[in-house]
PDB file of C-alpha atoms in Angstrom:
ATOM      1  CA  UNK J   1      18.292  -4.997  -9.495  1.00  0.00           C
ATOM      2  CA  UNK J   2      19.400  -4.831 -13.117  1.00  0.00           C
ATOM      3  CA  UNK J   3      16.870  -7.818 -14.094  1.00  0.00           C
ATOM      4  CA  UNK J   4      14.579  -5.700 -12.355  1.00  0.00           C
ATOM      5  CA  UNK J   5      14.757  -1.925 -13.191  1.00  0.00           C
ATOM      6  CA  UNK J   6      17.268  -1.156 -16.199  1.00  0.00           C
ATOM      7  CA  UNK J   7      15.281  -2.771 -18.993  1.00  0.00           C
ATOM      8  CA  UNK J   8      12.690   0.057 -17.907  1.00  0.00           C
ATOM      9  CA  UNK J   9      15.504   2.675 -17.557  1.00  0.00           C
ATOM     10  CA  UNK J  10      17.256   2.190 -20.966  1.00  0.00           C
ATOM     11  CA  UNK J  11      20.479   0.946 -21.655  1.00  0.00           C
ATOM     12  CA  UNK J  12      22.746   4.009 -20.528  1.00  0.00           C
ATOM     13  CA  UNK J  13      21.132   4.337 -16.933  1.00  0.00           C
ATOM     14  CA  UNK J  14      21.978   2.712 -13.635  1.00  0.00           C
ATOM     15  CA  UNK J  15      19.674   1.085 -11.429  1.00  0.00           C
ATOM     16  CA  UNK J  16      21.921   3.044  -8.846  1.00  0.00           C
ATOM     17  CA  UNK J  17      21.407   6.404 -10.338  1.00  0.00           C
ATOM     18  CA  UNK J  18      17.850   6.049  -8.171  1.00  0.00           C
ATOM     19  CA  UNK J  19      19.283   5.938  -4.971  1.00  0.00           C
ATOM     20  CA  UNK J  20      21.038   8.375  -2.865  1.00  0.00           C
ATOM     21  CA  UNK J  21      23.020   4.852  -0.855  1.00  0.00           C
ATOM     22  CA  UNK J  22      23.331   1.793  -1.942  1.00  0.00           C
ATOM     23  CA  UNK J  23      24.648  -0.714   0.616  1.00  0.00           C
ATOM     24  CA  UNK J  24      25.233  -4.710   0.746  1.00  0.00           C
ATOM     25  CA  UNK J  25      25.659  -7.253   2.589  1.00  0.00           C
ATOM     26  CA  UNK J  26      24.832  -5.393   5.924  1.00  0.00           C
ATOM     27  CA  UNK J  27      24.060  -8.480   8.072  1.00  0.00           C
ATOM     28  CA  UNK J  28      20.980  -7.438   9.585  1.00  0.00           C
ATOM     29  CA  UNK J  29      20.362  -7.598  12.509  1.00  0.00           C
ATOM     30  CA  UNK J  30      23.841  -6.877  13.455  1.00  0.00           C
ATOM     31  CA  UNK J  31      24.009  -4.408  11.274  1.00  0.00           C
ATOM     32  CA  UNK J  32      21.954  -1.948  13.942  1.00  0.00           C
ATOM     33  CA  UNK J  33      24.320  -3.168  16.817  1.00  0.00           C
ATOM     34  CA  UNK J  34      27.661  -3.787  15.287  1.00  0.00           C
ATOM     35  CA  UNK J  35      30.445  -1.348  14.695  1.00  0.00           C
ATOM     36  CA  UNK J  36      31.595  -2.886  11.242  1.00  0.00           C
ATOM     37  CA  UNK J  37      33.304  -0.549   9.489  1.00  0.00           C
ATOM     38  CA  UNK J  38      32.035   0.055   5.619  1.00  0.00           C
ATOM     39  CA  UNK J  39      33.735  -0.602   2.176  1.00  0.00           C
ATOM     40  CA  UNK J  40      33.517   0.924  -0.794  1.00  0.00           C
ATOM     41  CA  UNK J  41      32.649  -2.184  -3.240  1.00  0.00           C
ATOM     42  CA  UNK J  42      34.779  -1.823  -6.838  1.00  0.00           C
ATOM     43  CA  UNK J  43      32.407  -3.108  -9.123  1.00  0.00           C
ATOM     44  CA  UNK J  44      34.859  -3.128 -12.214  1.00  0.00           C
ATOM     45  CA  UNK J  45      37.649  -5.283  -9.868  1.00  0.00           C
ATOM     46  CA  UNK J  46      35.501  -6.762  -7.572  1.00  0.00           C
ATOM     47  CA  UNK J  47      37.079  -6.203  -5.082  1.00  0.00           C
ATOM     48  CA  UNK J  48      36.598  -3.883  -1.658  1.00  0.00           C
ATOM     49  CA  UNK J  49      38.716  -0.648  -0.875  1.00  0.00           C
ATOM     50  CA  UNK J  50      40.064  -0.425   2.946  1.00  0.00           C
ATOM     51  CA  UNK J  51      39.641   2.904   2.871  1.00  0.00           C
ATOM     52  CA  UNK J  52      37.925   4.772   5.579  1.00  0.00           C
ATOM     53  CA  UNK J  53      34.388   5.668   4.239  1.00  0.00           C
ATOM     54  CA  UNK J  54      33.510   9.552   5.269  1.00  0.00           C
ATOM     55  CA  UNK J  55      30.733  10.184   3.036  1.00  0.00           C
ATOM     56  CA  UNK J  56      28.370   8.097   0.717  1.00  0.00           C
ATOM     57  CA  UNK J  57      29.457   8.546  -2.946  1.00  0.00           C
ATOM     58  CA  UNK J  58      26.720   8.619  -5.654  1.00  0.00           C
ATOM     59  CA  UNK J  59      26.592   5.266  -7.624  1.00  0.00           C
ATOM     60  CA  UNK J  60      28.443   3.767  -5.223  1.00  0.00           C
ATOM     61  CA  UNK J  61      27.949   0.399  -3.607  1.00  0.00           C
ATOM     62  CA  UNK J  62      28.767  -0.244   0.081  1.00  0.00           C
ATOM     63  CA  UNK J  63      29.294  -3.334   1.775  1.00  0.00           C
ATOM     64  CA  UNK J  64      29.055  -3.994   5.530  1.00  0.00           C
ATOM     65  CA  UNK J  65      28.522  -1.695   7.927  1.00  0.00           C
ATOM     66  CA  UNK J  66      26.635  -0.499  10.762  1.00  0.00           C
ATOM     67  CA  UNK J  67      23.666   2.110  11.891  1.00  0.00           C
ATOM     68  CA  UNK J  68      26.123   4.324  13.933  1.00  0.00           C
ATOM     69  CA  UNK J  69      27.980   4.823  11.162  1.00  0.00           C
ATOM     70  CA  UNK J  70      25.330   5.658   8.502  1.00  0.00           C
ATOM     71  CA  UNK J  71      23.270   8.149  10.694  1.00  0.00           C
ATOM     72  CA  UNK J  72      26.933   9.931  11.725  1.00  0.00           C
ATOM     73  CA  UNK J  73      27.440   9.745   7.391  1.00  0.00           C
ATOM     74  CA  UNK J  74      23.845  11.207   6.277  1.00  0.00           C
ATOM     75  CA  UNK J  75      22.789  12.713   9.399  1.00  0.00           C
ATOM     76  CA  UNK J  76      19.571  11.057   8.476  1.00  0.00           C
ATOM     77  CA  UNK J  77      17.729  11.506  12.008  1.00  0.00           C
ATOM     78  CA  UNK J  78      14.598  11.298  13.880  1.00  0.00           C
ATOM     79  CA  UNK J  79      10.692  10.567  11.949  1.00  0.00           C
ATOM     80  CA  UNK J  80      12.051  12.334   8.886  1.00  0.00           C
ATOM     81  CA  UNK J  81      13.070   9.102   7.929  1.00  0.00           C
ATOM     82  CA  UNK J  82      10.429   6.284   7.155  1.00  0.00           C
ATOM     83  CA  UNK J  83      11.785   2.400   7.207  1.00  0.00           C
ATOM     84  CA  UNK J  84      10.412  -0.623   5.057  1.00  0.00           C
ATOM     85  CA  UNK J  85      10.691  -3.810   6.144  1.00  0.00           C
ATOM     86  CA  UNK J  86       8.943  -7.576   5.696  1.00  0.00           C
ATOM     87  CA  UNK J  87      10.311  -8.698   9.164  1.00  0.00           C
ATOM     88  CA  UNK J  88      10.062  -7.678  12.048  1.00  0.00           C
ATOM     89  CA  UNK J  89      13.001  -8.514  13.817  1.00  0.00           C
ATOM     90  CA  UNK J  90      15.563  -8.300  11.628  1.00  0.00           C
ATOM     91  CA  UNK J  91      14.113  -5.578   9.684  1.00  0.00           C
ATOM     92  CA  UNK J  92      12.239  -2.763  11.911  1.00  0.00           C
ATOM     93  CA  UNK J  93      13.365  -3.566  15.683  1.00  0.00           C
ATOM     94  CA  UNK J  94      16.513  -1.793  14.654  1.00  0.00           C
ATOM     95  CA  UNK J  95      15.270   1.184  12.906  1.00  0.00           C
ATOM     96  CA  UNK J  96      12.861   1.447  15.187  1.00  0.00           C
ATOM     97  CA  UNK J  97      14.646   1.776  18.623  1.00  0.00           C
ATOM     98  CA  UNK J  98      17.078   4.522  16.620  1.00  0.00           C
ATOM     99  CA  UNK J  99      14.116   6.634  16.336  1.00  0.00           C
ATOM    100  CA  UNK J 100      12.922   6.569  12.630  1.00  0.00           C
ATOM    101  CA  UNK J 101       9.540   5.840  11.008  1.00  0.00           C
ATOM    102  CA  UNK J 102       9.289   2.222  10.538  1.00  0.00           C
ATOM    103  CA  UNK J 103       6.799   0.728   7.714  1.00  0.00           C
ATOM    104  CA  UNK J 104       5.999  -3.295   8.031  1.00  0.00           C
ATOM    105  CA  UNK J 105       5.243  -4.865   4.851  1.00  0.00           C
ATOM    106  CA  UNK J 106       3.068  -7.768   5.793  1.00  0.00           C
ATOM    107  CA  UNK J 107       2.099  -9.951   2.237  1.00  0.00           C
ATOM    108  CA  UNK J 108      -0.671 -11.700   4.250  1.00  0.00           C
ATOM    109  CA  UNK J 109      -2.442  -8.468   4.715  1.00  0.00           C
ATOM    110  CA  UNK J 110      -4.889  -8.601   1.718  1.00  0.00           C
ATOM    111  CA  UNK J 111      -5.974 -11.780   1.878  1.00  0.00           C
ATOM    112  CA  UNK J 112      -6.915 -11.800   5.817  1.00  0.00           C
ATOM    113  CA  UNK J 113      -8.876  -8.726   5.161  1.00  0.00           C
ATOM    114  CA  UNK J 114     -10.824 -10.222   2.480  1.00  0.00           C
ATOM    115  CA  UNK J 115     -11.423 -13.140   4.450  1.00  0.00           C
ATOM    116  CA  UNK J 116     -12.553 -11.239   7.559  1.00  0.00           C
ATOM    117  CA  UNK J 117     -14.962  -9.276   5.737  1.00  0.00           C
ATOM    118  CA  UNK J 118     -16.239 -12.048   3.390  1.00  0.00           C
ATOM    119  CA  UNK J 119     -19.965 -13.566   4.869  1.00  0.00           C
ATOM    120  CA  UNK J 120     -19.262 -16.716   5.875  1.00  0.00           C
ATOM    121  CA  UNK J 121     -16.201 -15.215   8.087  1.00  0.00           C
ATOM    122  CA  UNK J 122     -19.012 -12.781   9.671  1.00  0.00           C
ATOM    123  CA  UNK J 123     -21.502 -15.266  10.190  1.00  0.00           C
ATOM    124  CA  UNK J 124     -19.267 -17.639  12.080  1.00  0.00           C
ATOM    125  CA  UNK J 125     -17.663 -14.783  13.905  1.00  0.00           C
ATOM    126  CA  UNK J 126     -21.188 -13.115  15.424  1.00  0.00           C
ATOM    127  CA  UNK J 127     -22.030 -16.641  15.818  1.00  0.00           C
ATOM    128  CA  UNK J 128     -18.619 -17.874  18.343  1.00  0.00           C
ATOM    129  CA  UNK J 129     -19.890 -14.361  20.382  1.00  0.00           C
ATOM    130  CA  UNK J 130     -23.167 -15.147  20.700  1.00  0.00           C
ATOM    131  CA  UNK J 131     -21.677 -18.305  22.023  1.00  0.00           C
ATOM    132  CA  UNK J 132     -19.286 -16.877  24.156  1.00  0.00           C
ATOM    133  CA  UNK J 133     -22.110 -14.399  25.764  1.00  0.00           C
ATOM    134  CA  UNK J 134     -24.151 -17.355  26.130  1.00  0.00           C
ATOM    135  CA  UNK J 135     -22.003 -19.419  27.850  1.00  0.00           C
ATOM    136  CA  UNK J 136     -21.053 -16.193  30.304  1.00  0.00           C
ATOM    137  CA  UNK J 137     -24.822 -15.941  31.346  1.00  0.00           C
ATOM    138  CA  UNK J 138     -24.688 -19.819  31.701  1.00  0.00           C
ATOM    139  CA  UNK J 139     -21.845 -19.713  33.886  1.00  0.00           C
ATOM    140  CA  UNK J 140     -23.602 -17.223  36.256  1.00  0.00           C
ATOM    141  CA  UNK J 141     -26.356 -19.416  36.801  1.00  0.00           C
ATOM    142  CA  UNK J 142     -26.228 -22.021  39.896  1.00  0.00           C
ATOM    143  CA  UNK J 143     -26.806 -25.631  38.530  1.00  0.00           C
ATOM    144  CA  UNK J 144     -29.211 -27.381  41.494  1.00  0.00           C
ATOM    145  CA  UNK J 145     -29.881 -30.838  41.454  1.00  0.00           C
ATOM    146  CA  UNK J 146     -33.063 -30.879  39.327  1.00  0.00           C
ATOM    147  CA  UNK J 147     -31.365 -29.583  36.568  1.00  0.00           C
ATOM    148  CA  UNK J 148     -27.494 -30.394  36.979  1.00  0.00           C
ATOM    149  CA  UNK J 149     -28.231 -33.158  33.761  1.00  0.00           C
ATOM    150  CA  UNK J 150     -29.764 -30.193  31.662  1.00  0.00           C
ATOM    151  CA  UNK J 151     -27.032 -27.349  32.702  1.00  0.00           C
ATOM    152  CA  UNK J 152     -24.166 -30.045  32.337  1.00  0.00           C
ATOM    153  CA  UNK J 153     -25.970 -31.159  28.781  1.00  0.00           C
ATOM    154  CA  UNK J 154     -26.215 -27.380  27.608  1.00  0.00           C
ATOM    155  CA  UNK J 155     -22.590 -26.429  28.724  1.00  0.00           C
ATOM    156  CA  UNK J 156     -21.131 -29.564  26.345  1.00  0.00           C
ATOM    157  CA  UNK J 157     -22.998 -28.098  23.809  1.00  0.00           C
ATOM    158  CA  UNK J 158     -22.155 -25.110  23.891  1.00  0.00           C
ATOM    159  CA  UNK J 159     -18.787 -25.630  24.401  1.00  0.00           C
ATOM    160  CA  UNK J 160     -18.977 -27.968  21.025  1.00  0.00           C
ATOM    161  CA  UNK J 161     -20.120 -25.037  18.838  1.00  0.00           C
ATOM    162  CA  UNK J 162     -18.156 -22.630  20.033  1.00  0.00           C
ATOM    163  CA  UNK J 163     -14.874 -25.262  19.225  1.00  0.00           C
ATOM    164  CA  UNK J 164     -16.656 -25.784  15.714  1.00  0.00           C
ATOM    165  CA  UNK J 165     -16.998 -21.839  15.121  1.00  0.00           C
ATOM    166  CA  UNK J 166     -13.422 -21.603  16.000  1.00  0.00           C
ATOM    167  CA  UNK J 167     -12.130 -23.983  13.963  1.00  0.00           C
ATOM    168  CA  UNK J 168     -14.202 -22.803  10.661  1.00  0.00           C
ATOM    169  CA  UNK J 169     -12.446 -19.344  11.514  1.00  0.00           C
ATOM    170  CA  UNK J 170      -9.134 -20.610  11.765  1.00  0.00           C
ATOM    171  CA  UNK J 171      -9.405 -22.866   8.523  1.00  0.00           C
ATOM    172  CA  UNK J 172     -10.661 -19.775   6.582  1.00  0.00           C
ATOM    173  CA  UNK J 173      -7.194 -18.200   6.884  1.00  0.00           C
ATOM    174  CA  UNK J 174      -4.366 -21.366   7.190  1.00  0.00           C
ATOM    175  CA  UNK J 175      -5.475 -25.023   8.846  1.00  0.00           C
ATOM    176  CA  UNK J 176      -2.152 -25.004  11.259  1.00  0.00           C
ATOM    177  CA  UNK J 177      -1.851 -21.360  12.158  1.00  0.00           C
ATOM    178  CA  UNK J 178      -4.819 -19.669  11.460  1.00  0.00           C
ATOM    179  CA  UNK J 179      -5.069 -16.036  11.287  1.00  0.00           C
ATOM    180  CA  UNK J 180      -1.954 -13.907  11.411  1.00  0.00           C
ATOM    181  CA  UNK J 181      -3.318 -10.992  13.440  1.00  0.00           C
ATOM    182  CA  UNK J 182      -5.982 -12.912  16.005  1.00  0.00           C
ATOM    183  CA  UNK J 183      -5.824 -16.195  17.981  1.00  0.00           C
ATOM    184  CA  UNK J 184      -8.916 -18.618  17.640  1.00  0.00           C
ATOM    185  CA  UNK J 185     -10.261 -16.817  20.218  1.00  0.00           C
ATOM    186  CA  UNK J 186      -9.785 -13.223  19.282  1.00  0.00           C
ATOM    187  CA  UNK J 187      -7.588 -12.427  21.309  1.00  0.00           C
ATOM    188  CA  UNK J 188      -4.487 -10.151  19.752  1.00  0.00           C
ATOM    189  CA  UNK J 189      -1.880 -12.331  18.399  1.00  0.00           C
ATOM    190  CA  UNK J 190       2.178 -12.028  19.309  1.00  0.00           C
ATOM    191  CA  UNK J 191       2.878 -11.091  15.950  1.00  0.00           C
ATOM    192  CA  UNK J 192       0.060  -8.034  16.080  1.00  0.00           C
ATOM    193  CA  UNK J 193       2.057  -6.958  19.185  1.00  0.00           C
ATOM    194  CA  UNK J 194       4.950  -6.948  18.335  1.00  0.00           C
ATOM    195  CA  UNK J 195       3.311  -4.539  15.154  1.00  0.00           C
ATOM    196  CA  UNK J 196       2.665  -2.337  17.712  1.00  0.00           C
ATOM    197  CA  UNK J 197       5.762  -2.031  18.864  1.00  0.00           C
ATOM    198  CA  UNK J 198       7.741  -2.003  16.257  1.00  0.00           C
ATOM    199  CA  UNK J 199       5.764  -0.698  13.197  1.00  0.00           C
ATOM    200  CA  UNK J 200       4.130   2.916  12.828  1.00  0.00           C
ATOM    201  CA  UNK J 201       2.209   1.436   9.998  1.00  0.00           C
ATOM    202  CA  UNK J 202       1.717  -1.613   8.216  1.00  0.00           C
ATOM    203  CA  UNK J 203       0.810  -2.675   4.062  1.00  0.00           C
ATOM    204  CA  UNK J 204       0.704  -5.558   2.198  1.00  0.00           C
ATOM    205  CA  UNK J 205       3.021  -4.115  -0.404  1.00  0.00           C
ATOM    206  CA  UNK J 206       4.856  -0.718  -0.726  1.00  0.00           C
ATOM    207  CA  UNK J 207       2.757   0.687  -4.280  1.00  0.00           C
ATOM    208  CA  UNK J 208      -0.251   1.140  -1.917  1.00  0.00           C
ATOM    209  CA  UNK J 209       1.540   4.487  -0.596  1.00  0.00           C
ATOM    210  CA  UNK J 210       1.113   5.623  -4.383  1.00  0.00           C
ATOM    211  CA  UNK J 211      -2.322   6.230  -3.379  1.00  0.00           C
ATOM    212  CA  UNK J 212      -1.297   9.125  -1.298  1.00  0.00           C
ATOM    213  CA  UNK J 213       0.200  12.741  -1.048  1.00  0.00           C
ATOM    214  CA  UNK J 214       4.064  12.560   0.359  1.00  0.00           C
ATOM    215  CA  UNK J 215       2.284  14.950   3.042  1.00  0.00           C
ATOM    216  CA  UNK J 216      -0.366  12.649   4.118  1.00  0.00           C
ATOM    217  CA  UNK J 217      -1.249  12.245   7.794  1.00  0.00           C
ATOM    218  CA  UNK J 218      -1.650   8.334   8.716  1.00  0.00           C
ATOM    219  CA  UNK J 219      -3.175   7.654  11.969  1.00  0.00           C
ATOM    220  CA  UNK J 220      -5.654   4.765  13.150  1.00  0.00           C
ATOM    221  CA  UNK J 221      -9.046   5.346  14.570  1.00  0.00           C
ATOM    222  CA  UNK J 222      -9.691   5.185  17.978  1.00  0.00           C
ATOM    223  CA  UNK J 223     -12.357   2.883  18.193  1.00  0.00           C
ATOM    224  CA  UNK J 224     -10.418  -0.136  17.270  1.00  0.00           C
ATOM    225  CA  UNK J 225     -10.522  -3.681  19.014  1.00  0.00           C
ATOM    226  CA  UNK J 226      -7.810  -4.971  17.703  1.00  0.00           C
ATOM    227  CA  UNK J 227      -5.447  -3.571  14.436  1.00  0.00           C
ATOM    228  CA  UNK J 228      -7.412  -0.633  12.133  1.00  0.00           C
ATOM    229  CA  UNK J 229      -7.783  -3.313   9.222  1.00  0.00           C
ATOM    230  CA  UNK J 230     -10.246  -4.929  11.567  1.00  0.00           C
ATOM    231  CA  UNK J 231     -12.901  -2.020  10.641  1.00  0.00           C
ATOM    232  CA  UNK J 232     -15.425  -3.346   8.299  1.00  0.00           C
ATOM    233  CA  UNK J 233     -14.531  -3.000   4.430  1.00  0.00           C
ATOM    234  CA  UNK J 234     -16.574  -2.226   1.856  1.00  0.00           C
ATOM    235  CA  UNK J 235     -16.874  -5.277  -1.096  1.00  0.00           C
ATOM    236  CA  UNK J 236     -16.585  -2.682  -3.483  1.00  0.00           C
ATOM    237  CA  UNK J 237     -12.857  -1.884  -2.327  1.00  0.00           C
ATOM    238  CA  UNK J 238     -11.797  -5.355  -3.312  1.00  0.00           C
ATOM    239  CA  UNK J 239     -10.226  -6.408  -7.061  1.00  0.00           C
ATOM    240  CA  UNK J 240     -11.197  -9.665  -8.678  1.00  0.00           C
ATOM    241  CA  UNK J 241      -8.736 -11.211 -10.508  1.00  0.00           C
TER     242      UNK J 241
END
């Protein structure tokens, strides 16, 4: 934190002058299902005080720990508090079951949407469901023996390009796990439900909520198939670097 912030604070200031708690080594996820006690951390002796902790001192550093204990310190209750988190489990599962706001910070993010709206991504996409609806009408037709060689020819084929288009998708995003959201075939992934359960909304990094008013009102449209970054994005909205 010092490498980080005081060279932009000047020498006199604390990095912990800009929060209201500072706490280490909380062992998450225990943290948000243990009953560890906190310490007050001595930064001059280093050393830790076995003194009960009653309130949260300012410039103070905490060690250990546990969410029962913080909400009973700050009273900090319900969606007035918002969470941020890069994992899922050990980051928002907690928060989120105690009733706050959770925020997922998901570094992936940018590049997946740029890749899902570039051309070639769109192309191969409309082209797998053309496929897919394809191989639905093909499957409601009755193969006879005249032309069981020509429906079993056109069902290999089919079944070929849809494979291809799926594996150009997947090798747009990573070769051995593909997309982070969506499985090859569309479908939503595990890691987009447990967003859902866990998340009320999701970034690729925390300075994008500089963009908006404290009082803003996030919510996804109702249309969507999948997650809300699955709408279509302008080209315009993307920086080259």
């Amino acid at each position: 934190m010092r490498f980080m912030l005081e060279e932009y604070m000047g020498s006199s200031d604390s990095w912990r002058e800009l929060f209201d708690v500072v706490i280490a080594k909380a062992n998450k996820p225990d943290f948000y299902t243990s009953e560890h006690p906190f310490r007050c951390y001595d930064f001059e002796k280093d050393t830790l005080a076995f003194t009960k902790v009653d309130t949260f001192l300012p410039e103070k550093i905490y060690y250990h720990g546990c969410l029962k204990s913080f909400l009973q310190i700050t009273k900090w209750h319900g969606p007035e508090v918002i969470y941020f988190g890069d994992h899922l489990f050990s980051d928002l599962r907690g928060p989120s079951k105690a009733g706050w706001r959770t925020a997922a910070i998901i570094h992936e993010l940018e590049n997946e949407i740029r890749t899902q709206n570039g051309d070639s991504y769109r192309f191969e996409q409309a082209k797998f469901h053309i496929i897919q609806e394809l191989l639905g009408r093909l499957h409601s037709t009755v193969a006879t023996s005249q032309n069981r060689a020509a429906y079993k020819t056109l069902m290999d084929e089919l079944n070929d390009e849809r494979r291809q288009a799926r594996g150009i998708m997947k090798n747009m995003f990573n070769g051995s796990f593909g997309a982070t959201f969506v499985t090859d075939t569309g479908q939503e992934s595990a890691f987009s439900y447990h967003i859902h359960q866990y998340a009320d909304v999701y970034t690729s990094k925390p300075e994008n909520f500089l963009l908006y008013l404290p009082e803003a009102w996030l919510h996804a449209p109702y249309d969507i198939k999948i997650m809300p970054h699955h709408l279509k994005v302008p080209a315009s909205l993307f920086k080259e670097y």
